[in-house]
Amino acid sequence: GTYHQLCCRKAGFTLPRESTFRPHAALNGQEGALSFESVAVPGCFIGHRGYVLYVIKSNDSSLHRNDASFTCTTCLRFR
């Protein structure tokens, strides 16, 4: 499968398994969007609240489905 891992390239190390996520079709059903499930804690997804990202247990509320669904765009590189 495909996995995405958060990493710190400048420090020269990779964060542990807890920072690895499996992409899924968006929980809110939006075409072209993705949700990211934790590999270390299956059933928990990256979500956001107030512009802060969290790893939260999945539930069936529309608020959670929307907060854990992301539209992918071209990556911007910051220096």
PDB file of C-alpha atoms in Angstrom:
ATOM      1  CA  GLY A   1       0.000   0.000   0.000  1.00  0.00           C
ATOM      2  CA  THR A   2       0.876   3.655  -0.151  1.00  0.00           C
ATOM      3  CA  TYR A   3       1.861   5.350   3.090  1.00  0.00           C
ATOM      4  CA  HIS A   4       2.728   8.947   3.878  1.00  0.00           C
ATOM      5  CA  GLN A   5       5.102   9.782   6.690  1.00  0.00           C
ATOM      6  CA  LEU A   6       5.670  13.123   8.341  1.00  0.00           C
ATOM      7  CA  CYS A   7       9.390  13.777   8.524  1.00  0.00           C
ATOM      8  CA  CYS A   8      11.960  16.337   9.466  1.00  0.00           C
ATOM      9  CA  ARG A   9      14.418  16.330   6.558  1.00  0.00           C
ATOM     10  CA  LYS A  10      16.601  19.176   7.822  1.00  0.00           C
ATOM     11  CA  ALA A  11      17.344  17.350  11.093  1.00  0.00           C
ATOM     12  CA  GLY A  12      18.159  14.188   9.127  1.00  0.00           C
ATOM     13  CA  PHE A  13      15.750  11.835  10.857  1.00  0.00           C
ATOM     14  CA  THR A  14      12.307  10.360  10.311  1.00  0.00           C
ATOM     15  CA  LEU A  15       9.584  10.455  12.932  1.00  0.00           C
ATOM     16  CA  PRO A  16       8.353   7.119  14.334  1.00  0.00           C
ATOM     17  CA  ARG A  17       5.579   4.851  13.076  1.00  0.00           C
ATOM     18  CA  GLU A  18       3.030   7.090  14.840  1.00  0.00           C
ATOM     19  CA  SER A  19       3.631   9.650  12.090  1.00  0.00           C
ATOM     20  CA  THR A  20       2.747   7.258   9.240  1.00  0.00           C
ATOM     21  CA  PHE A  21      -0.660   7.538   7.547  1.00  0.00           C
ATOM     22  CA  ARG A  22      -2.524   5.572   4.885  1.00  0.00           C
ATOM     23  CA  PRO A  23      -4.503   7.661   2.354  1.00  0.00           C
ATOM     24  CA  HIS A  24      -8.181   6.784   1.799  1.00  0.00           C
ATOM     25  CA  ALA A  25     -11.006   8.197  -0.261  1.00  0.00           C
ATOM     26  CA  ALA A  26     -12.324  11.227   1.641  1.00  0.00           C
ATOM     27  CA  LEU A  27     -14.566  10.336   4.586  1.00  0.00           C
ATOM     28  CA  ASN A  28     -17.007  13.034   3.468  1.00  0.00           C
ATOM     29  CA  GLY A  29     -17.280  11.489  -0.015  1.00  0.00           C
ATOM     30  CA  GLN A  30     -15.901  14.531  -1.843  1.00  0.00           C
ATOM     31  CA  GLU A  31     -14.474  13.468  -5.178  1.00  0.00           C
ATOM     32  CA  GLY A  32     -10.738  14.135  -5.486  1.00  0.00           C
ATOM     33  CA  ALA A  33     -10.269  14.601  -1.731  1.00  0.00           C
ATOM     34  CA  LEU A  34      -8.454  12.302   0.717  1.00  0.00           C
ATOM     35  CA  SER A  35      -8.525  11.263   4.361  1.00  0.00           C
ATOM     36  CA  PHE A  36      -5.424   9.949   6.150  1.00  0.00           C
ATOM     37  CA  GLU A  37      -5.703   7.016   8.583  1.00  0.00           C
ATOM     38  CA  SER A  38      -3.056   6.392  11.235  1.00  0.00           C
ATOM     39  CA  VAL A  39      -1.030   3.214  10.668  1.00  0.00           C
ATOM     40  CA  ALA A  40      -0.204   2.985  14.394  1.00  0.00           C
ATOM     41  CA  VAL A  41      -3.819   3.516  15.520  1.00  0.00           C
ATOM     42  CA  PRO A  42      -6.202   2.154  12.858  1.00  0.00           C
ATOM     43  CA  GLY A  43      -9.565   3.917  12.874  1.00  0.00           C
ATOM     44  CA  CYS A  44      -7.995   7.279  13.763  1.00  0.00           C
ATOM     45  CA  PHE A  45      -7.642   9.943  11.095  1.00  0.00           C
ATOM     46  CA  ILE A  46      -5.891  13.279  10.733  1.00  0.00           C
ATOM     47  CA  GLY A  47      -8.518  15.933  11.349  1.00  0.00           C
ATOM     48  CA  HIS A  48      -8.503  19.652  12.037  1.00  0.00           C
ATOM     49  CA  ARG A  49     -10.111  21.977  14.528  1.00  0.00           C
ATOM     50  CA  GLY A  50      -9.420  25.700  14.507  1.00  0.00           C
ATOM     51  CA  TYR A  51      -6.552  25.376  11.991  1.00  0.00           C
ATOM     52  CA  VAL A  52      -4.750  22.799  14.195  1.00  0.00           C
ATOM     53  CA  LEU A  53      -4.250  19.185  13.074  1.00  0.00           C
ATOM     54  CA  TYR A  54      -5.085  16.278  15.389  1.00  0.00           C
ATOM     55  CA  VAL A  55      -5.254  12.494  15.085  1.00  0.00           C
ATOM     56  CA  ILE A  56      -8.812  11.675  16.125  1.00  0.00           C
ATOM     57  CA  LYS A  57     -10.907   8.513  16.358  1.00  0.00           C
ATOM     58  CA  SER A  58     -13.284   8.187  13.444  1.00  0.00           C
ATOM     59  CA  ASN A  59     -16.988   8.639  14.072  1.00  0.00           C
ATOM     60  CA  ASP A  60     -19.977   8.933  11.795  1.00  0.00           C
ATOM     61  CA  SER A  61     -20.764  12.610  12.369  1.00  0.00           C
ATOM     62  CA  SER A  62     -20.748  14.888   9.341  1.00  0.00           C
ATOM     63  CA  LEU A  63     -18.520  17.324  11.283  1.00  0.00           C
ATOM     64  CA  HIS A  64     -15.848  14.640  11.749  1.00  0.00           C
ATOM     65  CA  ARG A  65     -16.116  13.434   8.150  1.00  0.00           C
ATOM     66  CA  ASN A  66     -15.591  16.998   6.885  1.00  0.00           C
ATOM     67  CA  ASP A  67     -12.799  17.810   9.377  1.00  0.00           C
ATOM     68  CA  ALA A  68     -10.906  14.654   8.332  1.00  0.00           C
ATOM     69  CA  SER A  69     -11.222  15.216   4.558  1.00  0.00           C
ATOM     70  CA  PHE A  70      -8.640  17.207   2.647  1.00  0.00           C
ATOM     71  CA  THR A  71      -8.485  18.534  -0.894  1.00  0.00           C
ATOM     72  CA  CYS A  72      -5.069  17.977  -2.411  1.00  0.00           C
ATOM     73  CA  THR A  73      -3.403  20.773  -4.316  1.00  0.00           C
ATOM     74  CA  THR A  74       0.055  21.448  -5.674  1.00  0.00           C
ATOM     75  CA  CYS A  75       2.593  21.435  -2.876  1.00  0.00           C
ATOM     76  CA  LEU A  76       4.229  24.747  -2.058  1.00  0.00           C
ATOM     77  CA  ARG A  77       7.849  24.742  -0.940  1.00  0.00           C
ATOM     78  CA  PHE A  78       8.920  27.139   1.783  1.00  0.00           C
ATOM     79  CA  ARG A  79      12.554  28.004   2.328  1.00  0.00           C
TER      80      ARG A  79
END
